[in-house]
XYZ file of N, CA, C and O in Angstrom:
668
model
N -0.372 -12.571 -13.187
C -0.256 -11.118 -13.249
C 1.186 -10.632 -13.114
O 1.470 -9.498 -13.457
N 2.070 -11.467 -12.620
C 3.473 -11.076 -12.479
C 4.213 -11.102 -13.813
O 5.311 -10.582 -13.919
N 3.625 -11.716 -14.820
C 4.162 -11.733 -16.186
C 5.625 -12.177 -16.239
O 6.452 -11.559 -16.889
N 5.947 -13.227 -15.505
C 7.310 -13.736 -15.509
C 8.292 -12.897 -14.714
O 9.487 -13.171 -14.707
N 7.826 -11.876 -14.024
C 8.679 -10.975 -13.256
C 8.869 -11.442 -11.816
O 9.512 -10.777 -11.031
N 8.276 -12.565 -11.466
C 8.379 -13.067 -10.107
C 7.683 -14.398 -9.990
O 7.100 -14.905 -10.947
N 7.744 -14.959 -8.795
C 7.162 -16.269 -8.548
C 6.473 -16.264 -7.190
O 7.013 -15.747 -6.209
N 5.283 -16.819 -7.139
C 4.584 -16.966 -5.860
C 5.202 -18.167 -5.158
O 5.162 -19.279 -5.670
N 5.802 -17.946 -3.986
C 6.488 -19.035 -3.279
C 5.611 -19.683 -2.215
O 5.991 -20.698 -1.643
N 4.455 -19.102 -1.958
C 3.565 -19.701 -0.971
C 2.285 -18.915 -0.851
O 2.224 -17.744 -1.210
N 1.257 -19.575 -0.358
C -0.028 -18.935 -0.124
C -0.514 -19.338 1.260
O -0.509 -20.517 1.601
N -0.913 -18.361 2.039
C -1.452 -18.609 3.369
C -2.911 -18.158 3.349
O -3.191 -17.024 2.977
N -3.796 -19.032 3.747
C -5.210 -18.679 3.790
C -5.622 -18.601 5.260
O -5.411 -19.537 6.028
N -6.194 -17.447 5.629
C -6.612 -17.247 7.015
C -7.845 -16.360 7.010
O -7.798 -15.228 6.547
N -8.931 -16.859 7.519
C -10.153 -16.071 7.584
C -10.048 -14.956 8.607
O -9.292 -15.057 9.585
N -10.791 -13.899 8.365
C -10.733 -12.753 9.269
C -11.265 -13.080 10.657
O -10.713 -12.626 11.661
N -12.317 -13.887 10.742
C -12.822 -14.264 12.063
C -11.784 -15.068 12.825
O -11.525 -14.809 14.005
N -11.181 -16.049 12.159
C -10.159 -16.862 12.828
C -9.012 -15.978 13.298
O -8.563 -16.087 14.444
N -8.531 -15.105 12.421
C -7.402 -14.247 12.793
C -7.739 -13.394 14.007
O -6.965 -13.330 14.961
N -8.884 -12.744 13.982
C -9.238 -11.830 15.067
C -9.567 -12.542 16.373
O -9.401 -11.971 17.443
N -10.000 -13.809 16.302
C -10.303 -14.558 17.519
C -9.098 -15.343 18.045
O -9.104 -15.787 19.193
N -8.075 -15.539 17.207
C -6.881 -16.310 17.578
C -5.628 -15.573 17.116
O -4.748 -16.149 16.495
N -5.566 -14.298 17.437
C -4.545 -13.411 16.881
C -3.116 -13.890 17.115
O -2.321 -13.957 16.184
N -2.770 -14.217 18.340
C -1.388 -14.647 18.646
C -1.014 -15.901 17.875
O 0.055 -15.981 17.270
N -1.896 -16.875 17.925
C -1.664 -18.150 17.255
C -1.535 -17.954 15.734
O -0.628 -18.489 15.103
N -2.438 -17.167 15.172
C -2.428 -16.926 13.725
C -1.174 -16.164 13.308
O -0.519 -16.526 12.326
N -0.833 -15.118 14.056
C 0.369 -14.345 13.728
C 1.626 -15.202 13.831
O 2.513 -15.112 12.968
N 1.723 -16.018 14.870
C 2.886 -16.905 15.012
C 3.005 -17.834 13.810
O 4.091 -18.002 13.249
N 1.896 -18.445 13.411
C 1.918 -19.357 12.266
C 2.344 -18.623 10.997
O 3.200 -19.088 10.246
N 1.738 -17.472 10.761
C 2.044 -16.708 9.546
C 3.501 -16.255 9.541
O 4.209 -16.407 8.542
N 3.975 -15.728 10.653
C 5.368 -15.263 10.715
C 6.356 -16.418 10.551
O 7.380 -16.275 9.876
N 6.062 -17.569 11.135
C 6.941 -18.732 10.960
C 6.935 -19.217 9.515
O 7.976 -19.609 8.980
N 5.782 -19.181 8.880
C 5.687 -19.585 7.475
C 6.464 -18.623 6.587
O 7.203 -19.041 5.690
N 6.321 -17.340 6.845
C 7.057 -16.339 6.069
C 8.564 -16.521 6.278
O 9.336 -16.456 5.318
N 8.957 -16.788 7.497
C 10.382 -17.013 7.781
C 10.893 -18.211 6.973
O 11.966 -18.145 6.366
N 10.132 -19.303 6.946
C 10.544 -20.508 6.209
C 10.597 -20.270 4.703
O 11.492 -20.763 4.018
N 9.652 -19.527 4.176
C 9.581 -19.288 2.732
C 10.558 -18.210 2.260
O 10.955 -18.203 1.105
N 10.900 -17.282 3.141
C 11.841 -16.193 2.851
C 11.528 -15.460 1.543
O 12.369 -15.379 0.650
N 10.338 -14.888 1.424
C 10.000 -14.165 0.192
C 10.709 -12.816 0.114
O 11.160 -12.281 1.127
N 10.801 -12.287 -1.095
C 11.368 -10.946 -1.288
C 10.328 -9.867 -1.022
O 10.674 -8.727 -0.728
N 9.062 -10.229 -1.166
C 7.936 -9.323 -0.954
C 6.806 -10.131 -0.337
O 6.634 -11.303 -0.667
N 6.022 -9.502 0.539
C 4.865 -10.156 1.137
C 3.612 -9.409 0.687
O 3.559 -8.181 0.759
N 2.603 -10.143 0.226
C 1.358 -9.540 -0.244
C 0.202 -10.095 0.585
O 0.110 -11.304 0.785
N -0.667 -9.208 1.050
C -1.853 -9.619 1.808
C -3.090 -8.994 1.189
O -3.070 -7.843 0.760
N -4.165 -9.747 1.148
C -5.427 -9.208 0.656
C -5.555 -9.315 -0.850
O -4.988 -10.211 -1.448
N -6.322 -8.435 -1.430
C -6.841 -7.154 -0.943
C -8.061 -7.300 -0.041
O -8.811 -8.257 -0.146
N -8.245 -6.311 0.811
C -9.317 -6.348 1.799
C -10.537 -5.521 1.393
O -11.583 -5.647 2.025
N -10.387 -4.652 0.392
C -11.470 -3.758 -0.029
C -11.992 -2.992 1.178
O -11.202 -2.403 1.888
N -13.304 -3.023 1.452
C -13.811 -2.303 2.622
C -14.300 -3.261 3.702
O -15.123 -2.896 4.536
N -13.802 -4.488 3.697
C -14.161 -5.462 4.734
C -13.338 -5.130 5.974
O -12.127 -5.345 5.991
N -13.988 -4.592 6.993
C -13.292 -4.074 8.169
C -12.433 -5.079 8.899
O -11.254 -4.855 9.129
N -13.010 -6.226 9.288
C -12.232 -7.221 10.042
C -11.115 -7.797 9.184
O -10.023 -8.046 9.676
N -11.369 -8.009 7.902
C -10.336 -8.523 7.002
C -9.246 -7.467 6.801
O -8.062 -7.780 6.750
N -9.640 -6.214 6.727
C -8.668 -5.127 6.608
C -7.770 -5.029 7.819
O -6.555 -4.833 7.695
N -8.350 -5.172 8.994
C -7.562 -5.141 10.228
C -6.586 -6.320 10.242
O -5.416 -6.171 10.611
N -7.042 -7.492 9.824
C -6.157 -8.665 9.772
C -5.016 -8.430 8.789
O -3.839 -8.657 9.113
N -5.323 -7.956 7.580
C -4.275 -7.672 6.586
C -3.295 -6.630 7.116
O -2.078 -6.744 6.936
N -3.822 -5.604 7.767
C -2.978 -4.534 8.297
C -2.026 -5.059 9.370
O -0.821 -4.761 9.351
N -2.543 -5.835 10.304
C -1.690 -6.338 11.387
C -0.650 -7.319 10.859
O 0.485 -7.330 11.320
N -1.033 -8.127 9.879
C -0.089 -9.092 9.304
C 1.013 -8.367 8.535
O 2.198 -8.660 8.708
N 0.633 -7.419 7.676
C 1.664 -6.712 6.903
C 2.601 -5.931 7.824
O 3.809 -5.911 7.599
N 2.051 -5.322 8.849
C 2.891 -4.572 9.786
C 3.862 -5.507 10.502
O 5.046 -5.207 10.629
N 3.379 -6.648 10.961
C 4.243 -7.610 11.659
C 5.337 -8.148 10.735
O 6.508 -8.246 11.130
N 4.992 -8.472 9.504
C 5.982 -9.000 8.552
C 7.026 -7.938 8.237
O 8.232 -8.218 8.230
N 6.583 -6.709 7.993
C 7.518 -5.627 7.672
C 8.481 -5.365 8.829
O 9.680 -5.207 8.621
N 7.955 -5.333 10.035
C 8.787 -5.032 11.196
C 9.724 -6.174 11.559
O 10.872 -5.955 11.923
N 9.255 -7.404 11.468
C 10.075 -8.546 11.872
C 11.130 -8.923 10.838
O 12.262 -9.252 11.183
N 10.765 -8.868 9.541
C 11.670 -9.365 8.500
C 12.256 -8.270 7.620
O 13.098 -8.555 6.774
N 11.798 -7.046 7.805
C 12.295 -5.927 7.020
C 12.201 -6.197 5.512
O 13.147 -5.939 4.776
N 11.083 -6.773 5.092
C 10.838 -6.964 3.666
C 9.649 -6.096 3.265
O 8.800 -5.791 4.102
N 9.605 -5.669 2.015
C 8.486 -4.837 1.592
C 7.170 -5.610 1.594
O 7.150 -6.815 1.331
N 6.098 -4.901 1.907
C 4.775 -5.511 1.972
C 3.778 -4.699 1.145
O 3.886 -3.479 1.042
N 2.834 -5.426 0.550
C 1.814 -4.816 -0.302
C 0.460 -5.372 0.115
O 0.326 -6.561 0.387
N -0.532 -4.510 0.153
C -1.904 -4.941 0.365
C -2.811 -4.012 -0.425
O -2.329 -3.107 -1.103
N -4.102 -4.229 -0.350
C -5.050 -3.372 -1.035
C -6.247 -3.124 -0.147
O -6.739 -4.043 0.496
N -6.675 -1.866 -0.085
C -7.818 -1.509 0.764
C -8.559 -0.321 0.185
O -7.967 0.527 -0.491
N -9.818 -0.268 0.509
C -10.629 0.905 0.234
C -10.192 1.984 1.214
O -9.799 1.690 2.346
N -10.266 3.239 0.804
C -9.734 4.329 1.623
C -10.401 4.488 2.996
O -9.824 5.117 3.881
N -11.576 3.902 3.191
C -12.252 4.007 4.487
C -12.105 2.747 5.332
O -12.717 2.631 6.388
N -11.279 1.801 4.900
C -11.102 0.561 5.654
C -10.434 0.877 6.999
O -9.437 1.598 7.042
N -10.949 0.347 8.108
C -10.373 0.639 9.414
C -8.947 0.125 9.602
O -8.234 0.574 10.501
N -8.492 -0.793 8.766
C -7.118 -1.285 8.885
C -6.086 -0.371 8.262
O -4.891 -0.485 8.539
N -6.521 0.558 7.441
C -5.589 1.399 6.686
C -4.589 2.139 7.560
O -3.380 2.118 7.298
N -5.052 2.799 8.602
C -4.150 3.598 9.433
C -3.104 2.754 10.151
O -2.033 3.246 10.481
N -3.400 1.487 10.383
C -2.458 0.604 11.075
C -1.234 0.297 10.219
O -0.135 0.148 10.736
N -1.419 0.229 8.898
C -0.319 -0.271 8.069
C 0.184 0.667 6.991
O 1.212 0.384 6.373
N -0.462 1.786 6.738
C -0.087 2.593 5.576
C 1.328 3.170 5.652
O 1.899 3.505 4.629
N 1.900 3.258 6.833
C 3.266 3.771 6.943
C 4.319 2.718 6.616
O 5.453 3.057 6.303
N 3.958 1.432 6.684
C 4.932 0.373 6.393
C 4.613 -0.405 5.122
O 5.479 -1.092 4.589
N 3.375 -0.303 4.642
C 2.948 -1.088 3.485
C 2.562 -0.188 2.321
O 2.121 0.945 2.521
N 2.715 -0.721 1.128
C 2.132 -0.086 -0.044
C 0.699 -0.583 -0.091
O 0.461 -1.768 -0.309
N -0.254 0.314 0.154
C -1.662 -0.049 0.194
C -2.313 0.471 -1.087
O -2.505 1.675 -1.256
N -2.622 -0.453 -1.979
C -3.224 -0.093 -3.253
C -4.668 0.348 -3.029
O -5.401 -0.277 -2.267
N -5.045 1.432 -3.697
C -6.424 1.913 -3.620
C -7.331 0.906 -4.317
O -7.064 0.499 -5.439
N -8.403 0.524 -3.627
C -9.361 -0.411 -4.215
C -10.765 0.171 -4.141
O -11.004 1.156 -3.446
N -11.685 -0.502 -4.803
C -13.095 -0.144 -4.652
C -13.546 -0.655 -3.283
O -12.769 -1.279 -2.555
N -14.799 -0.424 -2.959
C -15.271 -0.851 -1.644
C -15.668 -2.325 -1.584
O -15.924 -2.846 -0.512
N -15.695 -3.009 -2.739
C -16.089 -4.421 -2.722
C -15.177 -5.248 -3.619
O -14.428 -4.719 -4.441
N -15.295 -6.558 -3.491
C -14.486 -7.474 -4.288
C -14.798 -7.381 -5.779
O -14.070 -7.930 -6.601
N -15.833 -6.642 -6.141
C -16.128 -6.389 -7.544
C -14.992 -5.653 -8.234
O -14.881 -5.667 -9.458
N -14.118 -5.026 -7.448
C -12.978 -4.296 -7.999
C -11.708 -5.122 -8.079
O -10.614 -4.584 -8.309
N -11.818 -6.437 -7.902
C -10.650 -7.323 -7.892
C -9.831 -7.216 -9.179
O -8.607 -7.162 -9.145
N -10.493 -7.175 -10.332
C -9.776 -7.139 -11.618
C -8.953 -5.875 -11.785
O -7.976 -5.873 -12.524
N -9.336 -4.804 -11.112
C -8.564 -3.567 -11.190
C -7.460 -3.533 -10.134
O -6.385 -2.998 -10.366
N -7.719 -4.088 -8.960
C -6.771 -4.017 -7.844
C -5.569 -4.941 -8.022
O -4.432 -4.538 -7.772
N -5.805 -6.177 -8.436
C -4.711 -7.153 -8.495
C -3.584 -6.783 -9.453
O -2.411 -6.953 -9.099
N -3.861 -6.272 -10.659
C -2.735 -5.887 -11.523
C -1.864 -4.780 -10.918
O -0.641 -4.787 -11.076
N -2.480 -3.853 -10.213
C -1.725 -2.767 -9.579
C -0.870 -3.332 -8.443
O 0.307 -2.993 -8.304
N -1.456 -4.224 -7.637
C -0.703 -4.852 -6.548
C 0.465 -5.662 -7.108
O 1.588 -5.599 -6.585
N 0.231 -6.405 -8.180
C 1.280 -7.229 -8.781
C 2.399 -6.367 -9.348
O 3.583 -6.702 -9.199
N 2.059 -5.250 -9.983
C 3.080 -4.369 -10.556
C 3.970 -3.779 -9.463
O 5.200 -3.728 -9.607
N 3.369 -3.364 -8.364
C 4.157 -2.813 -7.253
C 5.017 -3.910 -6.626
O 6.198 -3.704 -6.350
N 4.447 -5.091 -6.420
C 5.206 -6.208 -5.841
C 6.395 -6.568 -6.725
O 7.493 -6.820 -6.218
N 6.205 -6.587 -8.037
C 7.297 -6.922 -8.958
C 8.410 -5.884 -8.869
O 9.598 -6.242 -8.850
N 8.050 -4.616 -8.798
C 9.067 -3.560 -8.665
C 9.847 -3.727 -7.367
O 11.068 -3.639 -7.343
N 9.133 -3.956 -6.289
C 9.784 -4.108 -4.980
C 10.709 -5.316 -4.961
O 11.807 -5.252 -4.412
N 10.272 -6.407 -5.568
C 11.090 -7.624 -5.593
C 12.389 -7.410 -6.362
O 13.415 -7.992 -6.029
N 12.340 -6.560 -7.380
C 13.532 -6.294 -8.198
C 14.355 -5.128 -7.662
O 15.380 -4.784 -8.235
N 13.874 -4.501 -6.585
C 14.610 -3.374 -6.014
C 14.440 -2.089 -6.800
O 15.236 -1.167 -6.666
N 13.400 -2.017 -7.612
C 13.119 -0.812 -8.390
C 12.306 0.145 -7.528
O 11.347 -0.261 -6.863
N 12.678 1.410 -7.542
C 11.968 2.394 -6.737
C 10.530 2.546 -7.226
O 10.278 2.674 -8.416
N 9.609 2.536 -6.295
C 8.195 2.716 -6.607
C 7.938 4.210 -6.731
O 8.403 4.999 -5.916
N 7.180 4.589 -7.753
C 6.877 5.999 -7.987
C 5.912 6.564 -6.960
O 5.603 5.942 -5.938
N 5.391 7.725 -7.275
C 4.484 8.414 -6.350
C 3.143 7.680 -6.272
O 2.805 6.894 -7.153
N 2.369 7.969 -5.228
C 1.053 7.348 -5.100
C 0.170 7.608 -6.328
O -0.554 6.713 -6.766
N 0.244 8.806 -6.883
C -0.572 9.144 -8.050
C -0.153 8.324 -9.270
O -1.000 7.891 -10.048
N 1.129 8.100 -9.436
C 1.635 7.335 -10.581
C 1.341 5.844 -10.457
O 1.000 5.192 -11.433
N 1.486 5.308 -9.261
C 1.444 3.857 -9.067
C 0.102 3.319 -8.572
O -0.147 2.128 -8.649
N -0.747 4.183 -7.991
C -2.070 3.738 -7.566
C -2.169 3.255 -6.137
O -3.075 2.499 -5.792
N -1.257 3.687 -5.275
C -1.360 3.311 -3.866
C -1.723 4.531 -3.025
O -1.640 5.670 -3.494
N -2.126 4.297 -1.807
C -2.527 5.365 -0.897
C -1.270 5.977 -0.287
O -0.347 5.269 0.114
N -1.248 7.302 -0.221
C -0.081 8.014 0.310
C 0.303 7.465 1.682
O -0.558 7.182 2.516
N 1.610 7.320 1.878
C 2.122 6.693 3.099
C 2.518 7.698 4.176
O 3.053 7.330 5.210
N 2.299 8.975 3.923
C 2.657 9.989 4.912
C 4.127 10.336 4.887
O 4.662 10.874 5.848
N 4.792 10.024 3.780
C 6.220 10.320 3.639
C 6.390 11.433 2.617
O 5.634 11.526 1.659
N 7.394 12.241 2.815
C 7.708 13.292 1.850
C 9.067 13.004 1.232
O 9.977 12.530 1.904
N 9.175 13.317 -0.051
C 10.445 13.159 -0.754
C 10.856 14.505 -1.307
O 10.027 15.277 -1.788
N 12.133 14.771 -1.267
C 12.651 15.983 -1.873
C 12.803 15.734 -3.367
O 13.438 14.768 -3.781
N 12.199 16.608 -4.147
C 12.275 16.498 -5.598
C 12.899 17.753 -6.167
O 12.707 18.847 -5.643
N 13.640 17.597 -7.225
C 14.214 18.740 -7.916
C 13.367 19.004 -9.154
O 13.162 18.118 -9.976
N 12.833 20.220 -9.235
C 11.964 20.596 -10.341
C 12.463 21.894 -10.965
O 13.297 22.595 -10.385
N 11.927 22.215 -12.133
C 12.396 23.393 -12.874
C 12.055 24.710 -12.184
O 12.864 25.630 -12.164
N 10.843 24.827 -11.627
C 10.394 26.093 -11.055
C 10.515 26.092 -9.535
O 10.220 25.097 -8.885
N 10.902 27.226 -8.969
C 10.972 27.391 -7.514
C 9.575 27.279 -6.904
O 8.565 27.538 -7.560
N 9.546 26.957 -5.632
C 8.278 26.804 -4.926
C 7.443 28.068 -4.909
O 6.223 28.014 -5.059
N 8.082 29.216 -4.737
C 7.332 30.471 -4.687
C 6.633 30.742 -6.019
O 5.481 31.184 -6.050
N 7.296 30.449 -7.134
C 6.693 30.646 -8.450
C 5.531 29.672 -8.662
O 4.463 30.065 -9.156
N 5.716 28.429 -8.264
C 4.643 27.436 -8.402
C 3.432 27.841 -7.558
O 2.281 27.709 -7.986
N 3.670 28.370 -6.355
C 2.569 28.790 -5.476
C 1.791 29.943 -6.092
O 0.552 29.950 -6.064
N 2.484 30.912 -6.675
C 1.811 32.045 -7.316
C 1.009 31.558 -8.523
O -0.131 31.982 -8.736
N 1.569 30.629 -9.295
C 0.844 30.089 -10.452
C -0.418 29.351 -10.025
O -1.466 29.468 -10.663
N -0.334 28.586 -8.915
C -1.533 27.895 -8.408
C -2.580 28.898 -7.949
O -3.776 28.729 -8.221
N -2.145 29.953 -7.259
C -3.071 30.975 -6.779
C -3.765 31.658 -7.952
O -4.988 31.834 -7.952
N -3.007 32.038 -8.972
C -3.595 32.692 -10.141
C -4.587 31.772 -10.846
O -5.662 32.212 -11.263
N -4.237 30.499 -10.969
C -5.152 29.540 -11.604
C -6.441 29.435 -10.797
O -7.538 29.416 -11.361
N -6.315 29.394 -9.486
C -7.506 29.290 -8.636
C -8.386 30.527 -8.771
O -9.606 30.439 -8.876
N -7.763 31.709 -8.775
C -8.522 32.953 -8.902
C -9.227 33.058 -10.248
O -10.301 33.649 -10.346
N -8.639 32.472 -11.277
C -9.239 32.501 -12.616
C -10.236 31.362 -12.817
O -10.853 31.258 -13.871
N -10.366 30.479 -11.830
C -11.271 29.339 -11.950
C -10.710 28.239 -12.843
O -11.457 27.403 -13.329
N -9.407 28.254 -13.054
C -8.748 27.251 -13.894
C -8.322 26.059 -13.035
O -8.117 26.191 -11.814
N -8.165 24.895 -13.660
C -7.727 23.721 -12.896
C -6.268 23.866 -12.445
O -5.448 24.452 -13.137
N -5.973 23.313 -11.271
C -4.599 23.287 -10.752
C -4.502 22.100 -9.798
O -5.514 21.593 -9.340
N -3.277 21.695 -9.537
C -3.085 20.587 -8.600
C -2.154 21.047 -7.485
O -1.035 21.471 -7.728
N -2.646 20.946 -6.263
C -1.840 21.348 -5.125
C -0.727 20.344 -4.863
O -0.849 19.169 -5.201
N 0.337 20.809 -4.284
C 1.450 19.924 -3.935
C 1.309 19.404 -2.509
O 2.031 18.513 -2.095
N 0.416 19.982 -1.744
C 0.194 19.601 -0.351
C -1.298 19.343 -0.119
O -1.995 20.172 0.430
N -1.796 18.180 -0.582
C -3.243 17.929 -0.430
C -3.661 17.849 1.023
O -2.886 17.495 1.869
């Protein structure tokens, strides 16, 4: 899926039960492996809506991001309990609630990972397919905010479609 834009330098397999029952040991092993491999990007999951697996992916991505200051990518369903733990440090790709959505999730995760590895800025959550990270960016646009707000209000009053800037 990387289409020659990157290389997988290692794979770590860790079950969610093992991780959650041996957290310190598992995290130490994973962090030492990541240190030895020195990847440009770390990818975990996707976890879909598997709660324990989501928590494991979230804790791993958070630890890798904080310890090594490298970008991290994972995938989760929007109701996964691990989401809140990692969404501020990881690009969390929106997935379906089950592994049946693997064919849709992996290409999006790979595209974001390839951009991050090359140092290319990742676009907005709507453009790229990840869950909003709670960050705001200043953008320069043609119309002032007051004009855009009045246009949204008029569209709403007329029953026309509009998209809010502050969901």
